[in-house]
Amino acid sequence: MTFAINLNSAELQQICRVLLLVKNKNLGIVPPTPDSTMSETSSFPPHKIIGVAVIWNDQKQILIDRRRPEGAMGGLWEFPGGKIEPGETIQECIQREISEELGIVIEVAEHLITIDHSYTNLRVTLTVHHCRHVTGVPQPLESDEIRWVTLEELEQFTFPKANIQIIAALKGSGGAEEKSIQNSK
């Protein structure tokens, strides 16, 4: 049995929007509301502004975490961070997120890179800073696993596409910022 449906362009666009909203909801992506703040804009697809930390320890290792399997990009490794809250600077966002996600205190240092990346159903702006681990033992409070790795070992882990540019920037700088953080202590 075959069915034919005649839809005008506006009706077809509305159906596509509804289907995309349902798909986003299933992926854990919530569209922005009219009272959206700096962390999400009112564009479509949703736009999230995220502070990201490249955390160095005294052994010249970088802390990465693996996302929980449920949700968007589940199981992938990432540099820790999160959405900026209203009234927060990027540096304050990074410090708060690292405390909440890993239970440690960090010093936010130099800006490394800002990345605008669009996934199929989400646009992100990642503002990435070098950071220094100050105190506390990192714990995977909001992730599946954490690891200290060297710059060279990063290629052994699967990251979301937007994070690949962070790795390239780190390799391009040759870890120069990490050396400067170590020397500033």
Short mmCIF file of N, CA and C in Angstrom, two decimals:
data_model
loop_
_atom_site.label_atom_id
_atom_site.label_comp_id
_atom_site.label_asym_id
_atom_site.label_seq_id
_atom_site.Cartn_x
_atom_site.Cartn_y
_atom_site.Cartn_z
N MET A 1 0.84 -1.16 0.00
CA MET A 1 0.00 0.00 0.00
C MET A 1 0.89 1.24 0.00
N THR A 2 0.60 2.20 -0.84
CA THR A 2 1.36 3.43 -0.96
C THR A 2 0.50 4.61 -0.58
N PHE A 3 1.09 5.55 0.15
CA PHE A 3 0.38 6.76 0.55
C PHE A 3 1.09 7.96 -0.06
N ALA A 4 0.34 8.93 -0.47
CA ALA A 4 0.88 10.18 -0.99
C ALA A 4 0.37 11.31 -0.11
N ILE A 5 1.29 12.19 0.28
CA ILE A 5 0.93 13.33 1.09
C ILE A 5 1.40 14.59 0.38
N ASN A 6 0.53 15.52 0.21
CA ASN A 6 0.89 16.80 -0.40
C ASN A 6 1.12 17.83 0.69
N LEU A 7 2.35 18.34 0.79
CA LEU A 7 2.69 19.34 1.79
C LEU A 7 3.29 20.56 1.11
N ASN A 8 2.95 21.71 1.61
CA ASN A 8 3.62 22.90 1.09
C ASN A 8 4.96 23.05 1.81
N SER A 9 5.76 23.98 1.36
CA SER A 9 7.11 24.16 1.90
C SER A 9 7.10 24.48 3.39
N ALA A 10 6.19 25.35 3.83
CA ALA A 10 6.13 25.73 5.24
C ALA A 10 5.77 24.53 6.12
N GLU A 11 4.83 23.70 5.67
CA GLU A 11 4.43 22.51 6.43
C GLU A 11 5.60 21.52 6.53
N LEU A 12 6.31 21.34 5.44
CA LEU A 12 7.45 20.42 5.41
C LEU A 12 8.56 20.92 6.35
N GLN A 13 8.83 22.23 6.35
CA GLN A 13 9.83 22.79 7.24
C GLN A 13 9.43 22.59 8.71
N GLN A 14 8.15 22.79 9.02
CA GLN A 14 7.68 22.60 10.40
C GLN A 14 7.85 21.15 10.84
N ILE A 15 7.52 20.20 9.98
CA ILE A 15 7.69 18.77 10.30
C ILE A 15 9.16 18.46 10.54
N CYS A 16 10.04 19.01 9.70
CA CYS A 16 11.48 18.78 9.87
C CYS A 16 11.97 19.35 11.20
N ARG A 17 11.49 20.55 11.57
CA ARG A 17 11.87 21.15 12.85
C ARG A 17 11.44 20.28 14.02
N VAL A 18 10.22 19.76 13.96
CA VAL A 18 9.71 18.91 15.04
C VAL A 18 10.54 17.63 15.14
N LEU A 19 10.83 17.01 14.01
CA LEU A 19 11.63 15.78 14.02
C LEU A 19 13.03 16.04 14.58
N LEU A 20 13.63 17.18 14.23
CA LEU A 20 14.94 17.52 14.74
C LEU A 20 14.90 17.78 16.24
N LEU A 21 13.86 18.45 16.72
CA LEU A 21 13.72 18.68 18.16
C LEU A 21 13.59 17.37 18.92
N VAL A 22 12.83 16.42 18.38
CA VAL A 22 12.68 15.11 19.02
C VAL A 22 14.02 14.39 19.05
N LYS A 23 14.75 14.42 17.93
CA LYS A 23 16.06 13.78 17.87
C LYS A 23 17.02 14.43 18.88
N ASN A 24 17.04 15.77 18.94
CA ASN A 24 17.90 16.47 19.90
C ASN A 24 17.55 16.09 21.32
N LYS A 25 16.26 16.02 21.62
CA LYS A 25 15.84 15.66 22.98
C LYS A 25 16.36 14.27 23.34
N ASN A 26 16.29 13.33 22.39
CA ASN A 26 16.79 11.98 22.64
C ASN A 26 18.30 11.96 22.84
N LEU A 27 19.01 12.94 22.26
CA LEU A 27 20.46 13.03 22.42
C LEU A 27 20.85 13.85 23.64
N GLY A 28 19.86 14.40 24.33
CA GLY A 28 20.15 15.21 25.51
C GLY A 28 20.46 16.66 25.20
N ILE A 29 20.16 17.10 23.98
CA ILE A 29 20.41 18.47 23.58
C ILE A 29 19.11 19.23 23.71
N VAL A 30 19.10 20.23 24.56
CA VAL A 30 17.88 21.01 24.80
C VAL A 30 17.98 22.31 24.02
N PRO A 31 16.96 22.62 23.22
CA PRO A 31 17.03 23.87 22.46
C PRO A 31 16.97 25.07 23.39
N PRO A 32 17.53 26.19 22.97
CA PRO A 32 17.52 27.37 23.81
C PRO A 32 16.12 27.90 24.06
N THR A 33 15.94 28.53 25.21
CA THR A 33 14.66 29.14 25.55
C THR A 33 14.75 30.64 25.30
N PRO A 34 13.62 31.34 25.31
CA PRO A 34 13.68 32.78 25.07
C PRO A 34 14.54 33.53 26.07
N ASP A 35 14.72 33.00 27.29
CA ASP A 35 15.56 33.69 28.27
C ASP A 35 16.99 33.16 28.29
N SER A 36 17.45 32.67 27.11
CA SER A 36 18.80 32.12 27.03
C SER A 36 19.84 33.13 27.47
N THR A 37 20.92 32.60 28.07
CA THR A 37 22.01 33.44 28.55
C THR A 37 23.19 33.29 27.62
N MET A 38 24.34 33.81 28.05
CA MET A 38 25.54 33.69 27.25
C MET A 38 25.93 32.25 26.98
N SER A 39 25.52 31.31 27.81
CA SER A 39 25.95 29.93 27.61
C SER A 39 25.24 29.27 26.43
N GLU A 40 24.10 29.79 26.04
CA GLU A 40 23.41 29.30 24.86
C GLU A 40 22.77 30.49 24.17
N THR A 41 22.87 30.50 22.85
CA THR A 41 22.25 31.58 22.11
C THR A 41 20.95 31.07 21.51
N SER A 42 20.17 31.97 20.93
CA SER A 42 18.86 31.58 20.41
C SER A 42 18.93 31.11 18.97
N SER A 43 20.07 30.74 18.49
CA SER A 43 20.20 30.27 17.12
C SER A 43 19.79 28.80 17.02
N PHE A 44 19.61 28.37 15.80
CA PHE A 44 19.33 26.96 15.57
C PHE A 44 20.35 26.47 14.57
N PRO A 45 21.09 25.42 14.80
CA PRO A 45 20.99 24.58 15.99
C PRO A 45 21.44 25.32 17.25
N PRO A 46 21.13 24.73 18.42
CA PRO A 46 21.53 25.37 19.68
C PRO A 46 23.03 25.66 19.70
N HIS A 47 23.40 26.76 20.34
CA HIS A 47 24.80 27.18 20.43
C HIS A 47 25.20 27.23 21.89
N LYS A 48 26.21 26.46 22.26
CA LYS A 48 26.70 26.45 23.63
C LYS A 48 28.09 27.07 23.68
N ILE A 49 28.30 27.96 24.66
CA ILE A 49 29.60 28.58 24.86
C ILE A 49 30.24 27.89 26.06
N ILE A 50 31.43 27.32 25.83
CA ILE A 50 32.03 26.41 26.80
C ILE A 50 33.46 26.84 27.13
N GLY A 51 33.78 26.84 28.43
CA GLY A 51 35.15 27.05 28.89
C GLY A 51 35.83 25.69 29.03
N VAL A 52 37.02 25.57 28.47
CA VAL A 52 37.73 24.28 28.45
C VAL A 52 39.11 24.44 29.07
N ALA A 53 39.51 23.44 29.86
CA ALA A 53 40.80 23.46 30.56
C ALA A 53 41.75 22.41 30.00
N VAL A 54 42.96 22.82 29.68
CA VAL A 54 44.05 21.89 29.43
C VAL A 54 44.88 21.95 30.71
N ILE A 55 44.68 20.95 31.58
CA ILE A 55 45.26 20.96 32.92
C ILE A 55 46.58 20.19 32.92
N TRP A 56 47.65 20.90 33.30
CA TRP A 56 48.99 20.32 33.36
C TRP A 56 49.35 20.02 34.81
N ASN A 57 50.06 18.91 35.03
CA ASN A 57 50.59 18.62 36.36
C ASN A 57 52.11 18.82 36.35
N ASP A 58 52.75 18.57 37.49
CA ASP A 58 54.20 18.77 37.61
C ASP A 58 55.01 17.78 36.78
N GLN A 59 54.37 16.69 36.35
CA GLN A 59 55.07 15.68 35.54
C GLN A 59 54.90 15.94 34.04
N LYS A 60 54.39 17.13 33.69
CA LYS A 60 54.18 17.53 32.28
C LYS A 60 53.15 16.65 31.60
N GLN A 61 52.12 16.25 32.36
CA GLN A 61 51.02 15.46 31.83
C GLN A 61 49.76 16.32 31.79
N ILE A 62 48.83 15.93 30.93
CA ILE A 62 47.56 16.64 30.73
C ILE A 62 46.44 15.75 31.23
N LEU A 63 45.48 16.33 31.93
CA LEU A 63 44.33 15.58 32.44
C LEU A 63 43.21 15.56 31.42
N ILE A 64 42.75 14.35 31.07
CA ILE A 64 41.61 14.19 30.17
C ILE A 64 40.56 13.33 30.88
N ASP A 65 39.32 13.44 30.43
CA ASP A 65 38.28 12.58 31.00
C ASP A 65 37.44 11.96 29.89
N ARG A 66 36.83 10.82 30.24
CA ARG A 66 35.97 10.13 29.26
C ARG A 66 34.52 10.36 29.63
N ARG A 67 33.75 10.83 28.64
CA ARG A 67 32.34 11.11 28.84
C ARG A 67 31.59 9.83 29.19
N ARG A 68 30.56 9.97 29.99
CA ARG A 68 29.71 8.81 30.31
C ARG A 68 29.06 8.30 29.03
N PRO A 69 28.77 6.99 28.97
CA PRO A 69 28.26 6.41 27.72
C PRO A 69 26.90 6.95 27.27
N GLU A 70 26.05 7.35 28.23
CA GLU A 70 24.74 7.87 27.83
C GLU A 70 24.90 9.33 27.37
N GLY A 71 24.06 9.74 26.47
CA GLY A 71 24.10 11.13 26.01
C GLY A 71 24.96 11.31 24.77
N ALA A 72 24.97 12.55 24.30
CA ALA A 72 25.71 12.89 23.09
C ALA A 72 27.21 12.66 23.29
N MET A 73 27.85 12.08 22.30
CA MET A 73 29.29 11.82 22.28
C MET A 73 29.75 10.95 23.44
N GLY A 74 28.86 10.10 23.94
CA GLY A 74 29.18 9.21 25.04
C GLY A 74 30.38 8.33 24.75
N GLY A 75 31.24 8.16 25.76
CA GLY A 75 32.40 7.29 25.64
C GLY A 75 33.63 7.95 25.04
N LEU A 76 33.49 9.17 24.51
CA LEU A 76 34.64 9.85 23.93
C LEU A 76 35.44 10.56 25.03
N TRP A 77 36.72 10.75 24.78
CA TRP A 77 37.59 11.47 25.71
C TRP A 77 37.50 12.95 25.40
N GLU A 78 37.77 13.79 26.40
CA GLU A 78 37.70 15.24 26.20
C GLU A 78 38.59 15.95 27.20
N PHE A 79 38.80 17.22 26.91
CA PHE A 79 39.43 18.11 27.88
C PHE A 79 38.29 18.63 28.74
N PRO A 80 38.41 18.60 30.07
CA PRO A 80 37.29 18.97 30.93
C PRO A 80 36.91 20.44 30.83
N GLY A 81 35.65 20.72 31.12
CA GLY A 81 35.13 22.08 31.09
C GLY A 81 33.61 22.04 31.06
N GLY A 82 33.00 23.18 30.77
CA GLY A 82 31.55 23.21 30.72
C GLY A 82 31.01 24.57 30.33
N LYS A 83 29.67 24.66 30.33
CA LYS A 83 28.97 25.86 29.89
C LYS A 83 29.18 27.02 30.85
N ILE A 84 29.34 28.19 30.27
CA ILE A 84 29.47 29.42 31.06
C ILE A 84 28.10 29.79 31.63
N GLU A 85 28.09 30.21 32.89
CA GLU A 85 26.86 30.64 33.56
C GLU A 85 26.72 32.16 33.45
N PRO A 86 25.50 32.67 33.61
CA PRO A 86 25.30 34.13 33.52
C PRO A 86 26.20 34.88 34.50
N GLY A 87 26.85 35.93 34.00
CA GLY A 87 27.69 36.77 34.84
C GLY A 87 29.09 36.23 35.10
N GLU A 88 29.41 35.06 34.56
CA GLU A 88 30.72 34.43 34.78
C GLU A 88 31.70 34.82 33.68
N THR A 89 32.96 34.95 34.04
CA THR A 89 34.01 35.04 33.03
C THR A 89 34.36 33.62 32.60
N ILE A 90 35.07 33.51 31.50
CA ILE A 90 35.52 32.18 31.06
C ILE A 90 36.40 31.54 32.13
N GLN A 91 37.29 32.34 32.73
CA GLN A 91 38.19 31.82 33.76
C GLN A 91 37.41 31.30 34.96
N GLU A 92 36.39 32.04 35.40
CA GLU A 92 35.56 31.59 36.53
C GLU A 92 34.80 30.32 36.17
N CYS A 93 34.31 30.27 34.94
CA CYS A 93 33.60 29.07 34.46
C CYS A 93 34.51 27.85 34.53
N ILE A 94 35.72 27.99 34.02
CA ILE A 94 36.66 26.86 34.00
C ILE A 94 36.96 26.40 35.43
N GLN A 95 37.24 27.33 36.33
CA GLN A 95 37.54 26.95 37.71
C GLN A 95 36.35 26.24 38.36
N ARG A 96 35.14 26.77 38.16
CA ARG A 96 33.94 26.15 38.75
C ARG A 96 33.71 24.77 38.18
N GLU A 97 33.77 24.65 36.87
CA GLU A 97 33.51 23.35 36.23
C GLU A 97 34.52 22.30 36.67
N ILE A 98 35.79 22.67 36.78
CA ILE A 98 36.81 21.71 37.18
C ILE A 98 36.60 21.27 38.62
N SER A 99 36.20 22.20 39.47
CA SER A 99 35.89 21.86 40.85
C SER A 99 34.71 20.90 40.92
N GLU A 100 33.65 21.20 40.15
CA GLU A 100 32.44 20.35 40.15
C GLU A 100 32.68 18.99 39.51
N GLU A 101 33.42 18.95 38.42
CA GLU A 101 33.60 17.70 37.66
C GLU A 101 34.72 16.82 38.19
N LEU A 102 35.77 17.45 38.75
CA LEU A 102 36.96 16.68 39.12
C LEU A 102 37.35 16.83 40.59
N GLY A 103 36.76 17.80 41.30
CA GLY A 103 37.05 17.99 42.71
C GLY A 103 38.44 18.52 43.00
N ILE A 104 39.01 19.29 42.06
CA ILE A 104 40.35 19.84 42.26
C ILE A 104 40.35 21.35 42.10
N VAL A 105 41.44 21.97 42.55
CA VAL A 105 41.65 23.40 42.37
C VAL A 105 42.72 23.57 41.29
N ILE A 106 42.44 24.50 40.37
CA ILE A 106 43.39 24.78 39.29
C ILE A 106 43.66 26.28 39.24
N GLU A 107 44.74 26.61 38.58
CA GLU A 107 45.06 27.99 38.23
C GLU A 107 44.85 28.11 36.73
N VAL A 108 43.98 29.03 36.33
CA VAL A 108 43.72 29.25 34.90
C VAL A 108 44.80 30.18 34.37
N ALA A 109 45.49 29.75 33.33
CA ALA A 109 46.60 30.53 32.78
C ALA A 109 46.24 31.06 31.38
N GLU A 110 47.19 31.03 30.49
CA GLU A 110 47.05 31.63 29.16
C GLU A 110 45.99 30.97 28.30
N HIS A 111 45.36 31.81 27.47
CA HIS A 111 44.42 31.35 26.46
C HIS A 111 45.19 30.57 25.40
N LEU A 112 44.69 29.41 25.02
CA LEU A 112 45.33 28.60 23.98
C LEU A 112 44.67 28.82 22.62
N ILE A 113 43.34 28.65 22.57
CA ILE A 113 42.63 28.72 21.30
C ILE A 113 41.14 28.88 21.56
N THR A 114 40.44 29.50 20.63
CA THR A 114 38.99 29.53 20.65
C THR A 114 38.52 28.84 19.38
N ILE A 115 37.60 27.90 19.55
CA ILE A 115 37.14 27.07 18.43
C ILE A 115 35.64 27.21 18.28
N ASP A 116 35.19 27.50 17.07
CA ASP A 116 33.77 27.43 16.73
C ASP A 116 33.60 26.16 15.92
N HIS A 117 32.74 25.27 16.38
CA HIS A 117 32.53 24.00 15.67
C HIS A 117 31.05 23.68 15.61
N SER A 118 30.60 23.22 14.45
CA SER A 118 29.19 22.83 14.30
C SER A 118 29.11 21.33 14.09
N TYR A 119 28.35 20.68 14.98
CA TYR A 119 27.97 19.29 14.80
C TYR A 119 26.63 19.32 14.07
N THR A 120 26.07 18.17 13.76
CA THR A 120 24.79 18.12 13.05
C THR A 120 23.70 18.88 13.79
N ASN A 121 23.60 18.70 15.10
CA ASN A 121 22.50 19.28 15.86
C ASN A 121 22.94 20.24 16.95
N LEU A 122 24.18 20.70 16.89
CA LEU A 122 24.71 21.54 17.96
C LEU A 122 25.89 22.34 17.45
N ARG A 123 25.95 23.60 17.85
CA ARG A 123 27.11 24.44 17.57
C ARG A 123 27.76 24.78 18.90
N VAL A 124 29.08 24.66 18.98
CA VAL A 124 29.80 24.98 20.22
C VAL A 124 30.90 26.00 19.94
N THR A 125 31.13 26.85 20.92
CA THR A 125 32.30 27.71 20.92
C THR A 125 33.10 27.31 22.15
N LEU A 126 34.29 26.78 21.91
CA LEU A 126 35.17 26.33 22.98
C LEU A 126 36.26 27.38 23.19
N THR A 127 36.32 27.94 24.39
CA THR A 127 37.40 28.86 24.74
C THR A 127 38.32 28.09 25.66
N VAL A 128 39.52 27.81 25.16
CA VAL A 128 40.43 26.86 25.81
C VAL A 128 41.59 27.61 26.46
N HIS A 129 41.86 27.26 27.72
CA HIS A 129 42.98 27.85 28.46
C HIS A 129 43.89 26.76 29.00
N HIS A 130 45.19 27.06 29.01
CA HIS A 130 46.12 26.24 29.76
C HIS A 130 45.81 26.45 31.23
N CYS A 131 45.92 25.39 32.03
CA CYS A 131 45.67 25.47 33.47
C CYS A 131 46.71 24.64 34.20
N ARG A 132 46.92 24.99 35.46
CA ARG A 132 47.88 24.26 36.28
C ARG A 132 47.13 23.64 37.46
N HIS A 133 47.36 22.34 37.67
CA HIS A 133 46.78 21.64 38.82
C HIS A 133 47.43 22.19 40.07
N VAL A 134 46.63 22.71 41.01
CA VAL A 134 47.15 23.31 42.24
C VAL A 134 47.03 22.34 43.41
N THR A 135 45.82 21.84 43.64
CA THR A 135 45.63 20.95 44.79
C THR A 135 44.44 20.04 44.57
N GLY A 136 44.43 18.93 45.33
CA GLY A 136 43.35 17.95 45.24
C GLY A 136 43.71 16.77 44.37
N VAL A 137 43.03 15.67 44.63
CA VAL A 137 43.22 14.47 43.82
C VAL A 137 42.06 14.39 42.84
N PRO A 138 42.34 14.43 41.53
CA PRO A 138 41.25 14.40 40.55
C PRO A 138 40.40 13.14 40.70
N GLN A 139 39.09 13.34 40.61
CA GLN A 139 38.13 12.23 40.69
C GLN A 139 37.12 12.38 39.56
N PRO A 140 36.67 11.27 38.98
CA PRO A 140 35.69 11.34 37.88
C PRO A 140 34.26 11.55 38.42
N LEU A 141 33.98 12.74 38.95
CA LEU A 141 32.69 13.01 39.57
C LEU A 141 31.55 13.08 38.55
N GLU A 142 31.86 13.53 37.32
CA GLU A 142 30.83 13.64 36.29
C GLU A 142 31.28 13.00 34.98
N SER A 143 32.21 12.07 35.07
CA SER A 143 32.70 11.36 33.89
C SER A 143 32.92 9.90 34.25
N ASP A 144 33.21 9.10 33.25
CA ASP A 144 33.44 7.68 33.48
C ASP A 144 34.85 7.38 33.99
N GLU A 145 35.81 8.18 33.51
CA GLU A 145 37.21 7.86 33.80
C GLU A 145 38.04 9.12 33.56
N ILE A 146 39.16 9.23 34.27
CA ILE A 146 40.11 10.31 34.03
C ILE A 146 41.49 9.72 33.89
N ARG A 147 42.36 10.43 33.17
CA ARG A 147 43.74 9.97 33.00
C ARG A 147 44.67 11.16 32.84
N TRP A 148 45.86 11.03 33.40
CA TRP A 148 46.94 11.95 33.12
C TRP A 148 47.72 11.35 31.96
N VAL A 149 47.91 12.10 30.88
CA VAL A 149 48.61 11.60 29.70
C VAL A 149 49.60 12.65 29.22
N THR A 150 50.58 12.18 28.46
CA THR A 150 51.53 13.12 27.85
C THR A 150 50.92 13.67 26.56
N LEU A 151 51.49 14.75 26.08
CA LEU A 151 51.05 15.35 24.82
C LEU A 151 51.10 14.33 23.69
N GLU A 152 52.15 13.52 23.67
CA GLU A 152 52.31 12.51 22.62
C GLU A 152 51.25 11.40 22.72
N GLU A 153 50.78 11.10 23.92
CA GLU A 153 49.80 10.02 24.11
C GLU A 153 48.38 10.42 23.71
N LEU A 154 48.10 11.70 23.54
CA LEU A 154 46.74 12.14 23.23
C LEU A 154 46.17 11.47 21.98
N GLU A 155 47.02 11.17 21.01
CA GLU A 155 46.57 10.55 19.76
C GLU A 155 46.01 9.14 19.96
N GLN A 156 46.26 8.53 21.11
CA GLN A 156 45.77 7.18 21.39
C GLN A 156 44.32 7.17 21.84
N PHE A 157 43.72 8.34 22.04
CA PHE A 157 42.37 8.45 22.57
C PHE A 157 41.44 9.06 21.53
N THR A 158 40.17 8.66 21.57
CA THR A 158 39.18 9.18 20.62
C THR A 158 38.47 10.37 21.25
N PHE A 159 38.59 11.53 20.60
CA PHE A 159 38.02 12.79 21.06
C PHE A 159 36.90 13.25 20.13
N PRO A 160 35.98 14.08 20.61
CA PRO A 160 35.02 14.72 19.71
C PRO A 160 35.78 15.57 18.68
N LYS A 161 35.17 15.77 17.52
CA LYS A 161 35.86 16.49 16.45
C LYS A 161 36.36 17.86 16.87
N ALA A 162 35.59 18.60 17.66
CA ALA A 162 36.01 19.95 18.07
C ALA A 162 37.29 19.91 18.90
N ASN A 163 37.53 18.83 19.63
CA ASN A 163 38.72 18.71 20.48
C ASN A 163 39.99 18.45 19.68
N ILE A 164 39.86 17.96 18.46
CA ILE A 164 41.02 17.67 17.62
C ILE A 164 41.83 18.95 17.39
N GLN A 165 41.15 20.08 17.25
CA GLN A 165 41.84 21.36 17.04
C GLN A 165 42.63 21.77 18.29
N ILE A 166 42.16 21.38 19.45
CA ILE A 166 42.89 21.67 20.69
C ILE A 166 44.21 20.91 20.68
N ILE A 167 44.15 19.64 20.31
CA ILE A 167 45.36 18.82 20.26
C ILE A 167 46.34 19.40 19.25
N ALA A 168 45.83 19.82 18.09
CA ALA A 168 46.70 20.42 17.07
C ALA A 168 47.35 21.70 17.60
N ALA A 169 46.58 22.52 18.32
CA ALA A 169 47.14 23.75 18.88
C ALA A 169 48.22 23.43 19.92
N LEU A 170 47.97 22.41 20.74
CA LEU A 170 48.97 22.01 21.74
C LEU A 170 50.25 21.54 21.06
N LYS A 171 50.10 20.74 20.02
CA LYS A 171 51.28 20.23 19.33
C LYS A 171 51.99 21.35 18.58
N GLY A 172 51.21 22.30 18.06
CA GLY A 172 51.79 23.44 17.34
C GLY A 172 52.61 24.33 18.25
N SER A 173 52.20 24.43 19.51
CA SER A 173 52.95 25.25 20.46
C SER A 173 54.09 24.45 21.09
N GLY A 174 54.12 23.16 20.79
CA GLY A 174 55.17 22.31 21.34
C GLY A 174 55.15 22.23 22.85
N GLY A 175 53.97 22.48 23.43
CA GLY A 175 53.88 22.46 24.89
C GLY A 175 54.56 23.66 25.52
N ALA A 176 54.83 24.71 24.72
CA ALA A 176 55.55 25.87 25.23
C ALA A 176 54.83 26.50 26.41
N GLU A 177 53.52 26.55 26.37
CA GLU A 177 52.77 27.15 27.47
C GLU A 177 52.93 26.31 28.73
N GLU A 178 52.92 24.99 28.57
CA GLU A 178 53.11 24.11 29.73
C GLU A 178 54.43 24.41 30.39
N LYS A 179 55.50 24.63 29.59
CA LYS A 179 56.82 24.94 30.15
C LYS A 179 56.76 26.26 30.90
N SER A 180 56.03 27.24 30.34
CA SER A 180 55.93 28.54 30.99
C SER A 180 55.15 28.44 32.30
N ILE A 181 54.11 27.59 32.34
CA ILE A 181 53.36 27.38 33.60
C ILE A 181 54.28 26.75 34.63
N GLN A 182 55.06 25.76 34.23
CA GLN A 182 55.97 25.09 35.16
C GLN A 182 57.00 26.10 35.71
N ASN A 183 57.49 26.98 34.84
CA ASN A 183 58.52 27.93 35.26
C ASN A 183 57.98 29.06 36.12
N SER A 184 56.66 29.28 36.09
CA SER A 184 56.08 30.37 36.85
C SER A 184 55.84 30.01 38.32
N LYS A 185 56.03 28.75 38.67
CA LYS A 185 55.79 28.33 40.05
C LYS A 185 56.86 28.79 40.99
#
